[in-house]
CSV table of C-alpha atoms and ligand atoms in Angstrom, one decimal:
chain,number,residue,atom,x,y,z
A,856,UNK,CA,-0.4,67.6,-266.7
A,857,UNK,CA,-3.1,65.2,-267.7
A,858,UNK,CA,-1.9,62.4,-270.0
A,859,UNK,CA,-2.9,59.1,-271.4
A,860,UNK,CA,-0.7,56.7,-269.5
A,861,UNK,CA,0.0,53.1,-270.2
A,862,UNK,CA,0.5,51.9,-266.6
A,863,UNK,CA,1.4,48.4,-267.6
A,864,UNK,CA,0.4,45.9,-270.3
A,865,UNK,CA,-3.4,46.1,-270.6
A,866,UNK,CA,-4.0,49.0,-268.2
A,867,UNK,CA,-4.5,52.6,-269.4
A,868,UNK,CA,-5.3,55.6,-267.3
A,869,UNK,CA,-6.0,59.3,-268.1
A,870,UNK,CA,-4.5,61.0,-265.2
A,871,UNK,CA,-2.2,63.7,-264.0
A,872,UNK,CA,1.4,62.9,-264.8
A,873,UNK,CA,4.5,64.7,-263.7
A,874,UNK,CA,6.8,65.2,-266.7
A,875,UNK,CA,9.8,67.4,-266.5
A,876,UNK,CA,10.9,68.9,-269.9
A,877,UNK,CA,13.3,71.7,-270.0
A,878,UNK,CA,12.9,74.4,-272.7
A,879,UNK,CA,16.2,75.0,-274.6
A,880,UNK,CA,17.2,77.8,-277.0
A,881,UNK,CA,16.5,75.5,-280.0
A,882,UNK,CA,13.2,74.1,-278.7
A,883,UNK,CA,9.6,75.0,-279.2
A,884,UNK,CA,6.7,74.4,-276.7
A,885,UNK,CA,3.7,73.0,-278.6
A,886,UNK,CA,0.1,72.6,-277.7
A,887,UNK,CA,-1.0,69.2,-279.0
A,888,UNK,CA,-4.1,69.3,-281.2
A,889,UNK,CA,-4.5,65.8,-282.8
A,890,UNK,CA,-2.8,62.5,-282.1
A,891,UNK,CA,-3.2,59.5,-284.4
A,892,UNK,CA,-3.3,56.0,-282.8
A,893,UNK,CA,-0.7,53.8,-284.3
A,894,UNK,CA,-0.5,50.0,-284.4
A,895,UNK,CA,2.6,50.3,-282.2
A,896,UNK,CA,0.7,52.2,-279.5
A,897,UNK,CA,-1.9,49.5,-279.5
A,898,UNK,CA,0.7,46.8,-279.4
A,899,UNK,CA,2.3,48.3,-276.3
A,900,UNK,CA,-1.2,48.4,-274.8
A,901,UNK,CA,-2.1,44.8,-275.6
A,902,UNK,CA,1.4,43.1,-275.4
A,903,UNK,CA,3.5,45.4,-273.2
A,904,UNK,CA,6.4,45.2,-275.6
A,905,UNK,CA,7.7,45.3,-279.2
A,906,UNK,CA,10.8,43.3,-279.7
A,907,UNK,CA,13.5,44.6,-277.3
A,908,UNK,CA,11.4,47.6,-276.2
A,909,UNK,CA,9.5,46.6,-273.0
A,910,UNK,CA,7.1,48.8,-270.9
A,911,UNK,CA,8.6,48.5,-267.4
A,912,UNK,CA,7.2,51.6,-265.9
A,913,UNK,CA,4.2,53.9,-266.7
A,914,UNK,CA,4.6,55.5,-270.2
A,915,UNK,CA,2.6,58.2,-272.0
A,916,UNK,CA,1.4,56.9,-275.4
A,917,UNK,CA,1.2,58.6,-278.8
A,918,UNK,CA,3.6,59.7,-281.5
A,919,UNK,CA,1.6,60.9,-284.5
A,920,UNK,CA,0.9,64.5,-283.6
A,921,UNK,CA,0.0,68.0,-284.8
A,922,UNK,CA,-0.2,71.1,-282.7
A,923,UNK,CA,0.2,74.8,-282.4
A,924,UNK,CA,3.4,76.6,-281.2
A,925,UNK,CA,3.0,78.2,-277.8
A,926,UNK,CA,6.6,79.4,-277.3
A,927,UNK,CA,9.9,79.5,-279.2
A,928,UNK,CA,13.4,79.2,-277.9
A,929,UNK,CA,15.7,82.2,-278.3
A,930,UNK,CA,17.6,80.7,-281.3
A,931,UNK,CA,14.5,79.5,-283.2
A,932,UNK,CA,14.0,81.4,-286.4
A,933,UNK,CA,11.8,79.3,-288.7
A,934,UNK,CA,8.7,79.0,-286.4
A,935,UNK,CA,6.4,81.6,-284.7
A,936,UNK,CA,4.0,81.5,-281.8
A,937,UNK,CA,0.6,80.5,-283.1
A,938,UNK,CA,1.9,78.6,-286.0
A,939,UNK,CA,0.4,75.2,-286.8
A,940,UNK,CA,3.0,72.4,-286.8
A,941,UNK,CA,3.6,68.7,-286.9
A,942,UNK,CA,6.4,67.0,-285.1
A,943,UNK,CA,8.8,64.2,-286.0
A,944,UNK,CA,8.6,61.8,-283.0
A,945,UNK,CA,12.2,60.5,-283.2
A,946,UNK,CA,15.1,62.7,-282.1
A,947,UNK,CA,18.6,61.3,-283.0
A,948,UNK,CA,21.9,62.3,-281.6
A,949,UNK,CA,23.0,64.7,-284.3
A,950,UNK,CA,26.7,63.8,-283.8
A,951,UNK,CA,26.2,60.1,-284.1
A,952,UNK,CA,27.7,58.3,-287.1
A,953,UNK,CA,24.3,57.4,-288.7
A,954,UNK,CA,23.2,61.0,-288.3
A,955,UNK,CA,26.4,62.3,-290.0
A,956,UNK,CA,25.8,59.8,-292.8
A,957,UNK,CA,22.3,61.3,-293.3
A,958,UNK,CA,20.6,58.1,-291.9
A,959,UNK,CA,19.5,59.4,-288.6
A,960,UNK,CA,16.6,57.0,-288.4
A,961,UNK,CA,19.3,54.3,-287.9
A,962,UNK,CA,20.9,56.0,-284.9
A,963,UNK,CA,20.6,53.5,-282.0
A,964,UNK,CA,20.5,56.4,-279.6
A,965,UNK,CA,17.3,57.9,-281.2
A,966,UNK,CA,14.7,59.0,-278.6
A,967,UNK,CA,11.3,58.1,-280.1
A,968,UNK,CA,8.0,59.2,-278.6
A,969,UNK,CA,6.1,56.3,-276.9
A,970,UNK,CA,9.0,53.8,-277.3
A,971,UNK,CA,10.1,52.8,-273.8
A,972,UNK,CA,11.4,54.5,-271.8
A,973,UNK,CA,10.5,57.7,-273.8
A,974,UNK,CA,7.1,59.3,-273.1
A,975,UNK,CA,4.7,60.0,-276.0
A,976,UNK,CA,2.6,63.0,-276.8
A,977,UNK,CA,-0.9,62.2,-275.7
A,978,UNK,CA,-0.9,65.2,-273.3
A,979,UNK,CA,-1.8,68.9,-273.7
A,980,UNK,CA,1.8,70.1,-274.3
A,981,UNK,CA,5.3,69.0,-275.4
A,982,UNK,CA,8.7,70.6,-275.6
A,983,UNK,CA,10.3,69.6,-278.9
A,984,UNK,CA,13.4,70.5,-280.9
A,985,UNK,CA,12.5,73.1,-283.5
A,986,UNK,CA,14.5,71.2,-286.1
A,987,UNK,CA,12.1,68.3,-285.9
A,988,UNK,CA,9.0,70.6,-285.9
A,989,UNK,CA,7.5,71.5,-289.3
A,990,UNK,CA,5.1,74.3,-290.3
A,991,UNK,CA,1.8,73.0,-291.7
A,992,UNK,CA,0.7,74.6,-295.0
A,993,UNK,CA,-2.5,76.6,-294.8
A,994,UNK,CA,-4.7,74.1,-296.8
A,995,UNK,CA,-3.6,71.1,-294.7
A,996,UNK,CA,-5.8,70.4,-291.6
A,997,UNK,CA,-4.5,69.4,-288.2
A,998,UNK,CA,-6.0,65.9,-288.6
A,999,UNK,CA,-4.1,65.5,-291.9
A,1000,UNK,CA,-0.9,66.9,-290.3
A,1001,UNK,CA,-1.1,64.1,-287.7
A,1002,UNK,CA,-1.0,61.7,-290.7
A,1003,UNK,CA,2.3,62.9,-291.9
A,1004,UNK,CA,4.1,60.5,-289.5
A,1005,UNK,CA,2.7,57.3,-291.0
A,1006,UNK,CA,2.7,58.8,-294.5
A,1007,UNK,CA,6.5,59.4,-294.1
A,1008,UNK,CA,7.0,55.7,-293.8
A,1009,UNK,CA,5.2,55.1,-297.2
A,1010,UNK,CA,7.1,57.8,-298.9
A,1011,UNK,CA,10.4,56.5,-297.6
A,1012,UNK,CA,9.4,53.0,-298.9
A,1013,UNK,CA,8.6,54.5,-302.4
A,1014,UNK,CA,11.9,56.3,-302.4
A,1015,UNK,CA,13.8,53.1,-301.4
A,1016,UNK,CA,11.9,51.3,-304.2
A,1017,UNK,CA,13.3,53.9,-306.7
A,1018,UNK,CA,9.9,53.9,-308.5
A,1019,UNK,CA,10.0,54.9,-312.1
A,1020,UNK,CA,7.2,56.5,-314.1
A,1021,UNK,CA,4.8,53.9,-315.2
A,1022,UNK,CA,5.9,51.2,-312.8
A,1023,UNK,CA,3.3,48.7,-311.5
A,1024,UNK,CA,3.4,47.8,-307.8
A,1025,UNK,CA,1.9,45.4,-305.4
A,1026,UNK,CA,1.2,46.4,-301.8
A,1027,UNK,CA,0.5,43.4,-299.5
A,1028,UNK,CA,-1.6,44.6,-296.5
A,1029,UNK,CA,-4.3,47.4,-296.5
A,1030,UNK,CA,-3.7,48.7,-293.0
A,1031,UNK,CA,-2.8,52.4,-292.6
A,1032,UNK,CA,0.8,51.9,-293.6
A,1033,UNK,CA,-0.2,49.7,-296.6
A,1034,UNK,CA,-2.7,52.2,-297.9
A,1035,UNK,CA,-0.3,55.1,-297.3
A,1036,UNK,CA,2.4,53.2,-299.2
A,1037,UNK,CA,0.0,52.6,-302.1
A,1038,UNK,CA,-0.7,56.4,-302.2
A,1039,UNK,CA,3.0,57.1,-302.0
A,1040,UNK,CA,3.8,54.6,-304.8
A,1041,UNK,CA,1.1,56.3,-307.1
A,1042,UNK,CA,2.5,59.8,-306.3
A,1043,UNK,CA,6.0,58.5,-307.0
A,1044,UNK,CA,4.9,57.6,-310.5
A,1045,UNK,CA,3.4,54.1,-310.4
A,1046,UNK,CA,0.7,53.8,-313.1
A,1047,UNK,CA,-1.1,51.1,-311.2
A,1048,UNK,CA,-1.0,49.5,-307.8
A,1049,UNK,CA,-2.5,46.2,-306.7
A,1050,UNK,CA,-3.4,45.9,-303.0
A,1051,UNK,CA,-4.0,42.7,-301.1
A,1052,UNK,CA,-5.6,42.1,-297.7
A,1053,UNK,CA,-8.1,39.6,-296.1
A,1054,UNK,CA,-10.6,42.3,-295.0
A,1055,UNK,CA,-13.0,43.2,-297.8
A,1056,UNK,CA,-13.9,46.6,-296.4
A,1057,UNK,CA,-10.3,47.7,-296.4
A,1058,UNK,CA,-10.0,46.5,-300.0
A,1059,UNK,CA,-13.0,48.6,-301.0
A,1060,UNK,CA,-11.3,51.6,-299.4
A,1061,UNK,CA,-8.1,50.8,-301.3
A,1062,UNK,CA,-10.1,50.7,-304.6
A,1063,UNK,CA,-11.3,54.3,-304.0
A,1064,UNK,CA,-7.8,55.7,-303.7
A,1065,UNK,CA,-7.0,55.9,-307.4
A,1066,UNK,CA,-5.5,53.5,-309.9
A,1067,UNK,CA,-5.7,50.6,-307.5
A,1068,UNK,CA,-6.9,47.0,-308.0
A,1069,UNK,CA,-7.8,45.3,-304.7
A,1070,UNK,CA,-7.3,41.5,-304.5
A,1071,UNK,CA,-8.3,39.2,-301.6
A,1072,UNK,CA,-5.1,37.6,-300.3
A,1073,UNK,CA,-6.8,34.2,-299.8
A,1074,UNK,CA,-9.9,34.0,-302.0
A,1075,UNK,CA,-8.4,35.5,-305.1
A,1076,UNK,CA,-5.5,34.1,-307.2
A,1077,UNK,CA,-3.3,37.1,-306.6
A,1078,UNK,CA,-0.2,35.9,-308.5
A,1079,UNK,CA,-2.4,34.6,-311.4
A,1080,UNK,CA,-4.3,37.9,-311.6
A,1081,UNK,CA,-1.1,40.0,-311.6
A,1082,UNK,CA,0.7,37.8,-314.1
A,1083,UNK,CA,-2.2,37.7,-316.5
A,1084,UNK,CA,-2.6,41.5,-316.3
A,1085,UNK,CA,1.1,42.0,-317.0
A,1086,UNK,CA,1.6,39.6,-319.9
A,1087,UNK,CA,3.3,37.1,-317.5
A,1088,UNK,CA,5.9,39.7,-316.5
A,1089,UNK,CA,4.9,40.6,-312.9
A,1090,UNK,CA,5.0,43.8,-311.0
A,1091,UNK,CA,8.1,46.1,-310.8
A,1092,UNK,CA,7.9,46.6,-307.1
A,1093,UNK,CA,6.4,44.6,-304.2
A,1094,UNK,CA,5.9,46.5,-301.0
A,1095,UNK,CA,5.4,44.0,-298.1
A,1096,UNK,CA,3.3,46.0,-295.7
A,1097,UNK,CA,1.3,43.3,-293.9
A,1098,UNK,CA,4.0,41.8,-291.6
A,1099,UNK,CA,2.2,38.6,-292.3
A,1100,UNK,CA,4.6,35.6,-292.5
A,1101,UNK,CA,2.9,34.0,-295.5
A,1102,UNK,CA,2.7,37.3,-297.5
A,1103,UNK,CA,6.3,38.1,-296.6
A,1104,UNK,CA,7.5,34.6,-297.7
A,1105,UNK,CA,5.8,35.0,-301.1
A,1106,UNK,CA,7.1,38.4,-302.2
A,1107,UNK,CA,9.2,37.1,-305.1
A,1108,UNK,CA,6.3,35.2,-306.8
A,1109,UNK,CA,4.5,38.2,-308.4
A,1110,UNK,CA,7.7,40.1,-308.9
A,1111,UNK,CA,9.1,40.8,-312.4
A,1112,UNK,CA,12.7,39.9,-313.3
A,1113,UNK,CA,15.1,42.6,-312.0
A,1114,UNK,CA,12.3,43.9,-309.8
A,1115,UNK,CA,12.4,45.4,-306.3
A,1116,UNK,CA,11.0,44.2,-303.0
A,1117,UNK,CA,10.7,46.6,-300.1
A,1118,UNK,CA,10.0,45.1,-296.6
A,1119,UNK,CA,7.9,47.7,-294.8
A,1120,UNK,CA,5.8,45.6,-292.4
A,1121,UNK,CA,7.4,44.1,-289.3
A,1122,UNK,CA,6.7,40.3,-288.9
A,1123,UNK,CA,6.5,39.3,-285.2
A,1124,UNK,CA,8.7,36.3,-285.9
A,1125,UNK,CA,11.5,35.6,-288.3
A,1126,UNK,CA,10.1,34.6,-291.7
A,1127,UNK,CA,11.0,32.1,-294.5
A,1128,UNK,CA,13.2,33.8,-297.2
A,1129,UNK,CA,13.5,32.0,-300.5
A,1130,UNK,CA,17.0,32.9,-301.7
A,1131,UNK,CA,16.7,31.1,-305.0
A,1132,UNK,CA,13.4,32.7,-305.8
A,1133,UNK,CA,15.1,36.1,-305.3
A,1134,UNK,CA,18.2,35.0,-307.2
A,1135,UNK,CA,16.6,33.8,-310.4
A,1136,UNK,CA,15.0,37.2,-310.7
A,1137,UNK,CA,18.0,39.1,-309.5
A,1138,UNK,CA,15.6,40.9,-307.2
A,1139,UNK,CA,16.7,44.0,-305.3
A,1140,UNK,CA,15.6,43.8,-301.7
A,1141,UNK,CA,15.2,46.9,-299.6
A,1142,UNK,CA,14.1,47.5,-296.0
A,1143,UNK,CA,12.7,50.6,-294.3
A,1144,UNK,CA,13.0,51.6,-290.7
A,1145,UNK,CA,10.9,54.7,-290.1
A,1146,UNK,CA,12.2,57.5,-292.3
A,1147,UNK,CA,14.8,60.3,-292.4
A,1148,UNK,CA,13.7,63.9,-293.3
A,1149,UNK,CA,10.6,63.0,-295.2
A,1150,UNK,CA,8.2,65.4,-293.5
A,1151,UNK,CA,8.8,68.3,-295.9
A,1152,UNK,CA,7.9,66.1,-298.9
A,1153,UNK,CA,4.8,64.7,-297.1
A,1154,UNK,CA,3.5,68.1,-296.3
A,1155,UNK,CA,4.2,69.4,-299.8
A,1156,UNK,CA,2.4,66.5,-301.3
A,1157,UNK,CA,-0.6,67.1,-299.1
A,1158,UNK,CA,-0.7,70.8,-299.8
A,1159,UNK,CA,-0.3,70.3,-303.5
A,1160,UNK,CA,-3.0,67.7,-303.8
A,1161,UNK,CA,-0.7,64.9,-304.8
A,1162,UNK,CA,-1.7,62.8,-301.8
A,1163,UNK,CA,-5.1,62.9,-300.0
A,1164,UNK,CA,-5.0,61.1,-296.7
A,1165,UNK,CA,-8.5,62.2,-295.6
A,1166,UNK,CA,-10.3,59.0,-296.7
A,1167,UNK,CA,-8.0,57.1,-294.3
A,1168,UNK,CA,-9.0,59.1,-291.2
A,1169,UNK,CA,-12.1,57.1,-290.3
A,1170,UNK,CA,-12.6,57.6,-286.5
A,1171,UNK,CA,-12.2,60.5,-284.1
A,1172,UNK,CA,-12.3,60.6,-280.3
A,1173,UNK,CA,-12.0,63.3,-277.7
A,1174,UNK,CA,-9.0,63.3,-275.4
A,1175,UNK,CA,-11.4,62.5,-272.5
A,1176,UNK,CA,-12.4,59.3,-274.4
A,1177,UNK,CA,-8.8,58.3,-275.0
A,1178,UNK,CA,-9.1,55.0,-273.1
A,1179,UNK,CA,-12.3,54.1,-275.1
A,1180,UNK,CA,-10.3,55.1,-278.3
A,1181,UNK,CA,-7.6,52.6,-277.5
A,1182,UNK,CA,-10.1,49.8,-276.7
A,1183,UNK,CA,-11.7,50.7,-280.1
A,1184,UNK,CA,-8.3,50.6,-281.9
A,1185,UNK,CA,-7.4,47.3,-280.2
A,1186,UNK,CA,-10.5,45.7,-281.8
A,1187,UNK,CA,-10.7,47.8,-284.9
A,1188,UNK,CA,-13.9,47.3,-287.0
A,1189,UNK,CA,-13.1,46.2,-290.6
A,1190,UNK,CA,-14.2,49.5,-292.1
A,1191,UNK,CA,-11.9,51.6,-289.9
A,1192,UNK,CA,-8.3,52.6,-290.8
A,1193,UNK,CA,-7.0,55.4,-288.7
A,1194,UNK,CA,-8.4,56.6,-285.4
A,1195,UNK,CA,-7.3,59.9,-284.0
A,1196,UNK,CA,-7.7,61.6,-280.7
A,1197,UNK,CA,-8.4,65.4,-280.5
A,1198,UNK,CA,-7.1,67.3,-277.6
B,1326,ZN,ZN1,3.1,55.3,-286.0
């Protein structure tokens, strides 16, 4: 079938690709509708690797997908042919120790779309375990359903933060994950969220998302503004979603005593970590790696109106224009957040 293939670092082609997937009794065959382009897809395209994961042979990209069920395995009961769905891209070994502990995102054997050597979903069809395929509510569009994957990261981060009603949070970084984390923090009960970035267009979009104060990470006195707005106390939660070394090293400065830091972004290099700054506040520090069974919550929040991701879907491309879409995403204009490909 025709697929968007990363041949090697810097070289994409839209071509026929032989992919053998066997339909099992607990699988569904899904026609792909919409695939969001993720920073990780772009990074494999521009750098050929992320940490230990290296693109050594041609790989189909894409992991943020929605579609329609074409066929169900004989043991599948919760999905029907014609049903709109979205898919979790990571399939763990259900018998692994992390899976049995309820932390299947930490299973080292997880097979995750478009993480070498596993192929992604930028192709007309996939066969997928029904257990990792979720029915999309009637009032949620296929484009929104393709946002469930990155939203799940933000919701997982808010859950790890143990947000309480009325908490104030800071999100550093206004990329897709930062903005989805801000929306997640608000839906979890934060009364107000500060968002920092260096791109003014992204900060303006952040402002439009609700009770959000955007601050420029370099030109504004971020810590001064937060401390003066909170009677010198600081924010209850800092979500580090930029992956930027300077932002990551400064997470304890605007934090209140006994506050929580959640590391969401992935710095490319090890960062400075100020133990004493964390100690004097007895900061609780959490980390997230993807998510575990967050899709039902994400879909319920979208359907109930608690979270609206539509303002973040800024650019759409046809499947035929997939290569152009990736070139666009690799040099994203400041006003763009999430680009999606429609099949
Ligand atoms: Zn992603």
